[in-house]
Structure formats: C-alpha cells, structure tokens
mmCIF file of C-alpha atoms and ligand atoms in Angstrom:
data_model
loop_
_atom_site.group_PDB
_atom_site.id
_atom_site.type_symbol
_atom_site.label_atom_id
_atom_site.label_comp_id
_atom_site.label_asym_id
_atom_site.label_seq_id
_atom_site.Cartn_x
_atom_site.Cartn_y
_atom_site.Cartn_z
ATOM 1 C CA MET A 122 14.977 -72.114 60.101
ATOM 2 C CA ILE A 123 14.206 -69.318 57.644
ATOM 3 C CA GLU A 124 10.934 -69.880 55.794
ATOM 4 C CA ARG A 125 11.361 -69.166 52.115
ATOM 5 C CA GLU A 126 9.170 -68.572 49.124
ATOM 6 C CA VAL A 127 10.646 -69.646 45.794
ATOM 7 C CA LEU A 128 10.135 -66.826 43.288
ATOM 8 C CA ILE A 129 12.155 -68.286 40.414
ATOM 9 C CA PRO A 130 12.942 -72.001 40.576
ATOM 10 C CA GLU A 131 16.221 -73.490 39.420
ATOM 11 C CA GLU A 132 14.725 -75.031 36.243
ATOM 12 C CA VAL A 133 13.186 -71.738 35.163
ATOM 13 C CA ILE A 134 16.496 -69.929 35.690
ATOM 14 C CA LYS A 135 18.246 -72.631 33.661
ATOM 15 C CA GLU A 136 15.872 -72.231 30.707
ATOM 16 C CA LYS A 137 16.229 -68.451 30.746
ATOM 17 C CA VAL A 138 20.027 -68.609 30.906
ATOM 18 C CA LYS A 139 19.936 -70.942 27.890
ATOM 19 C CA GLU A 140 17.827 -68.422 25.965
ATOM 20 C CA LEU A 141 20.155 -65.565 26.866
ATOM 21 C CA GLY A 142 23.194 -67.606 25.832
ATOM 22 C CA LYS A 143 21.590 -68.421 22.500
ATOM 23 C CA GLN A 144 20.797 -64.783 21.801
ATOM 24 C CA ILE A 145 24.314 -63.679 22.756
ATOM 25 C CA THR A 146 25.775 -66.429 20.555
ATOM 26 C CA GLU A 147 23.803 -65.145 17.558
ATOM 27 C CA ASP A 148 24.573 -61.482 18.190
ATOM 28 C CA TYR A 149 28.317 -61.905 18.676
ATOM 29 C CA LYS A 150 28.942 -64.427 15.895
ATOM 30 C CA GLY A 151 32.398 -63.824 14.388
ATOM 31 C CA LYS A 152 33.390 -61.463 17.177
ATOM 32 C CA ASN A 153 35.591 -61.821 20.199
ATOM 33 C CA VAL A 154 33.479 -61.102 23.261
ATOM 34 C CA LEU A 155 34.743 -60.231 26.712
ATOM 35 C CA LEU A 156 32.307 -61.018 29.509
ATOM 36 C CA VAL A 157 32.812 -58.723 32.478
ATOM 37 C CA GLY A 158 31.261 -60.201 35.606
ATOM 38 C CA ILE A 159 30.416 -57.813 38.418
ATOM 39 C CA LEU A 160 31.511 -59.476 41.645
ATOM 40 C CA LYS A 161 30.458 -60.967 43.690
ATOM 41 C CA GLY A 162 26.756 -61.306 42.936
ATOM 42 C CA SER A 163 27.119 -62.389 39.302
ATOM 43 C CA PHE A 164 29.534 -65.284 39.786
ATOM 44 C CA ILE A 165 26.992 -68.097 39.520
ATOM 45 C CA PHE A 166 25.025 -66.451 36.711
ATOM 46 C CA LEU A 167 28.205 -65.832 34.716
ATOM 47 C CA ALA A 168 29.409 -69.400 35.246
ATOM 48 C CA ASP A 169 26.111 -70.752 33.894
ATOM 49 C CA LEU A 170 25.819 -68.181 31.102
ATOM 50 C CA ILE A 171 29.270 -68.767 29.605
ATOM 51 C CA ARG A 172 28.437 -72.464 29.193
ATOM 52 C CA GLU A 173 25.418 -71.493 27.090
ATOM 53 C CA ILE A 174 27.427 -69.236 24.780
ATOM 54 C CA ASN A 175 28.571 -71.206 21.793
ATOM 55 C CA LEU A 176 31.377 -69.046 20.393
ATOM 56 C CA GLU A 177 35.077 -69.710 19.772
ATOM 57 C CA ASP A 178 36.207 -66.461 21.225
ATOM 58 C CA VAL A 179 34.844 -65.794 24.690
ATOM 59 C CA GLU A 180 36.973 -64.312 27.432
ATOM 60 C CA VAL A 181 36.090 -63.507 31.025
ATOM 61 C CA ASP A 182 37.213 -60.862 33.419
ATOM 62 C CA PHE A 183 35.842 -59.606 36.717
ATOM 63 C CA LEU A 184 35.390 -56.321 38.438
ATOM 64 C CA THR A 185 34.357 -55.777 42.047
ATOM 65 C CA LEU A 186 31.996 -52.965 42.777
ATOM 66 C CA SER A 187 30.812 -51.791 46.172
ATOM 67 C CA SER A 188 27.181 -50.829 45.744
ATOM 68 C CA TYR A 189 25.922 -50.649 49.285
ATOM 69 C CA LYS A 190 26.032 -48.020 51.958
ATOM 70 C CA LYS A 191 28.456 -49.162 54.645
ATOM 71 C CA GLY A 192 26.757 -51.228 57.302
ATOM 72 C CA THR A 193 23.260 -51.287 55.841
ATOM 73 C CA GLY A 194 23.772 -54.246 53.538
ATOM 74 C CA THR A 195 20.750 -53.536 51.390
ATOM 75 C CA GLU A 196 20.680 -49.850 50.559
ATOM 76 C CA SER A 197 22.290 -48.508 47.371
ATOM 77 C CA SER A 198 25.124 -46.055 47.969
ATOM 78 C CA ARG A 199 24.301 -44.108 44.767
ATOM 79 C CA ASN A 200 28.048 -43.749 44.395
ATOM 80 C CA PRO A 201 29.457 -47.195 43.664
ATOM 81 C CA LYS A 202 33.219 -47.591 43.663
ATOM 82 C CA ILE A 203 35.512 -49.998 41.890
ATOM 83 C CA VAL A 204 37.064 -52.103 44.642
ATOM 84 C CA ALA A 205 39.017 -54.379 42.289
ATOM 85 C CA ASP A 206 39.514 -53.475 38.635
ATOM 86 C CA LEU A 207 39.704 -55.569 35.459
ATOM 87 C CA SER A 208 42.969 -57.244 34.556
ATOM 88 C CA ILE A 209 42.331 -57.005 30.803
ATOM 89 C CA ASP A 210 42.602 -53.841 28.700
ATOM 90 C CA ILE A 211 39.184 -53.385 27.082
ATOM 91 C CA GLN A 212 40.199 -50.888 24.417
ATOM 92 C CA GLY A 213 38.861 -52.110 21.073
ATOM 93 C CA ARG A 214 37.112 -55.082 22.712
ATOM 94 C CA HIS A 215 33.479 -56.160 22.534
ATOM 95 C CA VAL A 216 32.516 -55.950 26.192
ATOM 96 C CA LEU A 217 29.392 -57.459 27.724
ATOM 97 C CA ILE A 218 28.819 -56.576 31.378
ATOM 98 C CA VAL A 219 27.162 -59.385 33.337
ATOM 99 C CA GLU A 220 25.269 -58.393 36.465
ATOM 100 C CA ASP A 221 22.920 -60.156 38.861
ATOM 101 C CA ILE A 222 20.331 -57.420 39.506
ATOM 102 C CA VAL A 223 19.718 -53.921 38.315
ATOM 103 C CA ASP A 224 17.971 -52.054 41.094
ATOM 104 C CA SER A 225 18.385 -48.256 41.410
ATOM 105 C CA GLY A 226 20.596 -48.342 38.304
ATOM 106 C CA TRP A 227 23.475 -46.453 39.938
ATOM 107 C CA SER A 228 25.909 -49.375 39.677
ATOM 108 C CA PHE A 229 25.347 -49.857 35.943
ATOM 109 C CA SER A 230 25.340 -46.157 35.304
ATOM 110 C CA ALA A 231 28.699 -45.593 37.027
ATOM 111 C CA LEU A 232 30.201 -48.663 35.435
ATOM 112 C CA LEU A 233 29.078 -47.788 31.923
ATOM 113 C CA ALA A 234 30.673 -44.350 32.227
ATOM 114 C CA ILE A 235 33.950 -45.778 33.538
ATOM 115 C CA LEU A 236 34.195 -48.528 30.907
ATOM 116 C CA GLU A 237 33.034 -46.331 28.019
ATOM 117 C CA ALA A 238 35.963 -43.995 28.754
ATOM 118 C CA ARG A 239 38.338 -46.895 28.040
ATOM 119 C CA ASN A 240 37.163 -47.022 24.395
ATOM 120 C CA PRO A 241 35.806 -50.522 23.923
ATOM 121 C CA ALA A 242 34.640 -51.484 20.405
ATOM 122 C CA SER A 243 31.192 -52.049 21.916
ATOM 123 C CA LEU A 244 29.719 -52.037 25.391
ATOM 124 C CA LYS A 245 26.517 -53.900 26.258
ATOM 125 C CA THR A 246 24.818 -55.098 29.406
ATOM 126 C CA CYS A 247 23.257 -58.341 30.541
ATOM 127 C CA ALA A 248 21.342 -58.690 33.806
ATOM 128 C CA LEU A 249 19.536 -61.699 35.180
ATOM 129 C CA LEU A 250 17.054 -59.614 37.168
ATOM 130 C CA ASP A 251 15.530 -56.185 36.879
ATOM 131 C CA LYS A 252 13.664 -54.416 39.683
ATOM 132 C CA SER A 253 12.472 -51.644 37.398
ATOM 133 C CA ASP A 254 10.159 -50.100 40.039
ATOM 134 C CA LYS A 255 13.249 -49.144 41.993
ATOM 135 C CA ARG A 256 15.036 -47.371 39.149
ATOM 136 C CA GLU A 257 16.422 -43.939 39.968
ATOM 137 C CA ILE A 258 18.564 -43.508 36.867
ATOM 138 C CA GLN A 259 17.884 -44.941 33.418
ATOM 139 C CA VAL A 260 20.333 -47.529 32.136
ATOM 140 C CA PRO A 261 20.188 -49.834 29.125
ATOM 141 C CA ILE A 262 19.765 -53.571 29.708
ATOM 142 C CA HIS A 263 20.450 -55.279 26.374
ATOM 143 C CA TYR A 264 19.953 -58.839 27.629
ATOM 144 C CA LEU A 265 17.503 -59.358 30.476
ATOM 145 C CA GLY A 266 16.417 -62.511 32.292
ATOM 146 C CA PHE A 267 13.461 -61.513 34.449
ATOM 147 C CA SER A 268 11.645 -58.372 35.488
ATOM 148 C CA ILE A 269 10.709 -58.772 39.086
ATOM 149 C CA GLU A 270 8.778 -56.910 41.764
ATOM 150 C CA ASP A 271 10.627 -55.165 44.550
ATOM 151 C CA ARG A 272 11.294 -57.814 47.195
ATOM 152 C CA TRP A 273 14.653 -58.623 48.759
ATOM 153 C CA LEU A 274 15.939 -61.650 46.856
ATOM 154 C CA GLU A 275 18.309 -64.366 48.028
ATOM 155 C CA GLY A 276 20.054 -67.241 46.283
ATOM 156 C CA TYR A 277 21.807 -67.956 42.964
ATOM 157 C CA GLY A 278 24.840 -65.901 43.957
ATOM 158 C CA LEU A 279 22.967 -62.932 45.383
ATOM 159 C CA ASP A 280 24.391 -61.275 48.437
ATOM 160 C CA THR A 281 22.778 -60.753 51.824
ATOM 161 C CA LEU A 282 25.703 -59.733 54.018
ATOM 162 C CA GLU A 283 27.690 -62.500 52.268
ATOM 163 C CA ARG A 284 25.169 -65.251 53.037
ATOM 164 C CA TYR A 285 22.700 -67.485 51.165
ATOM 165 C CA ARG A 286 24.542 -67.236 47.847
ATOM 166 C CA GLY A 287 24.462 -71.025 47.407
ATOM 167 C CA LEU A 288 20.678 -71.447 47.252
ATOM 168 C CA LYS A 289 19.751 -72.909 43.873
ATOM 169 C CA ASP A 290 16.482 -71.009 43.451
ATOM 170 C CA ILE A 291 15.866 -67.301 43.641
ATOM 171 C CA THR A 292 13.931 -66.889 46.851
ATOM 172 C CA THR A 293 12.505 -64.375 49.232
ATOM 173 C CA ARG A 294 11.725 -64.717 52.926
ATOM 174 C CA LYS A 295 8.179 -65.360 54.067
ATOM 175 C CA SER A 296 7.058 -62.564 56.321
HETATM 176 P P1 IMP B 572 21.889 -50.649 42.029
HETATM 177 O O1 IMP B 572 23.142 -49.836 41.953
HETATM 178 O O2 IMP B 572 20.909 -50.074 43.015
HETATM 179 O O3 IMP B 572 21.263 -50.925 40.692
HETATM 180 O O4 IMP B 572 22.346 -51.975 42.748
HETATM 181 C C1 IMP B 572 22.444 -53.157 42.110
HETATM 182 C C2 IMP B 572 23.126 -54.119 43.052
HETATM 183 O O5 IMP B 572 22.427 -54.230 44.280
HETATM 184 C C3 IMP B 572 23.093 -55.505 42.427
HETATM 185 O O6 IMP B 572 24.252 -55.743 41.705
HETATM 186 C C4 IMP B 572 23.022 -56.390 43.621
HETATM 187 O O7 IMP B 572 24.325 -56.710 44.014
HETATM 188 C C5 IMP B 572 22.366 -55.570 44.688
HETATM 189 N N1 IMP B 572 20.959 -55.959 44.905
HETATM 190 C C6 IMP B 572 19.861 -55.259 44.584
HETATM 191 N N2 IMP B 572 18.745 -55.895 44.956
HETATM 192 C C7 IMP B 572 19.159 -57.056 45.529
HETATM 193 C C8 IMP B 572 18.450 -58.174 46.124
HETATM 194 O O8 IMP B 572 17.220 -58.235 46.199
HETATM 195 N N3 IMP B 572 19.229 -59.178 46.613
HETATM 196 C C9 IMP B 572 20.593 -59.152 46.565
HETATM 197 N N4 IMP B 572 21.274 -58.143 46.016
HETATM 198 C C10 IMP B 572 20.570 -57.087 45.501
HETATM 199 MG MG1 MG B 573 25.907 -56.770 42.310
#
C-alpha cells in the first residue's frame, strides 16, 4: 500500500473551486465563455469548476496535449504537441483555458501561441495548481487555485502514468 501525505484535502479544493467560479462568474457577466479543458489532467477540475460558474452562456471543449517526454512520465518535453484538437472554432470567442498544473510553463506557452493565432475575442488561463519554482518560461495565470512547492502530486485528475486520478485529495507519496 502506498503511504500518502494529503497536501490539499478535498474540502479545501472545493472551497477554492467555489471562489474561482465566483470570480469567473463576475468577470464574464454578459459574455459567452468557452472553457477549454486540457486533457486529461483537468477533467475533474473542469467538471467541478463549471458547476460553480453561474452564467447562462458557458460552453466546454477539450484539447489533448502531450507534455511529457516519451517513457519518462514526469519530465516536461519542452515541446508539447496537440494530440487531439478542439471541435469548436474559437475565432471571436471568449476562451478560458483550464489546466490542472502549471509546471515548467511550456504547455501553457505553446498553447497560448496556438490559440492566440486563431483570433479569439479574449484568451485567459485558469490553473488549479502552480509550481512556480519550476518555471522555465513565463506565462500568465489569470485564475489560480494554489501555489505549491515542487513535489510530485497525485489525485484529483492528475496523471501518474494514467493512475491515481480518482483520489479525492491532492496528495504526495511519503518517502
Ligand atoms: P509544463 O509544460 O511543464 O508546465 O507541464 C504541465 C503539465 O505537467 C501539467 O498539465 C500536468 O499534466 C503535468 N504535471 C506537472 N506536475 C505534475 C504533478 O506533480 N503531478 C501530475 N502531473 C503534473
Ligand atoms: Mg496537464
């Protein structure tokens, strides 16, 4: 059995997601917002976040990005690729990217460049977690849940070679 330390418990995540949803609701009042979830890590966060956004006009789309070096599982490739693209045309749309963690920043940086080129009306970012000590390239995070030290995190949708996504808390392994 893996021994785990809970870094962010379920209830604390819930409260933070509520706060983020409230802020997004205020900021996008009267606008049609398109949430773009970065798969697969953001699927649980996005599912919780959208239920805290109290707007008439909220749409969702997904984009799959490969961020890791092949085989390593945990090391950023610095050259993320779109594996599966959006199904919605974002031209003229208010786009909010929803991501689980910003780490080196390469994923956000590549994604912002790609999506910006499609001429959205606005393009903002929301991340649940930020490991700012690991940043290699500066990227804007307009809505942030938690800044967190550099440990490998598991749970709440996060990927470790496709496992442990279903844990309710954000955890790390005891060493
Ligand atoms: P970046 O391109 O280095 O910013 O990579 C960000 C991506 O790496 C995130 O979307 C996550 O999918 C993944 N990631 C970074 N740190 C962790 C972690 O501690 N647990 C699980 N996934 C992580
Ligand atoms: Mg990710």
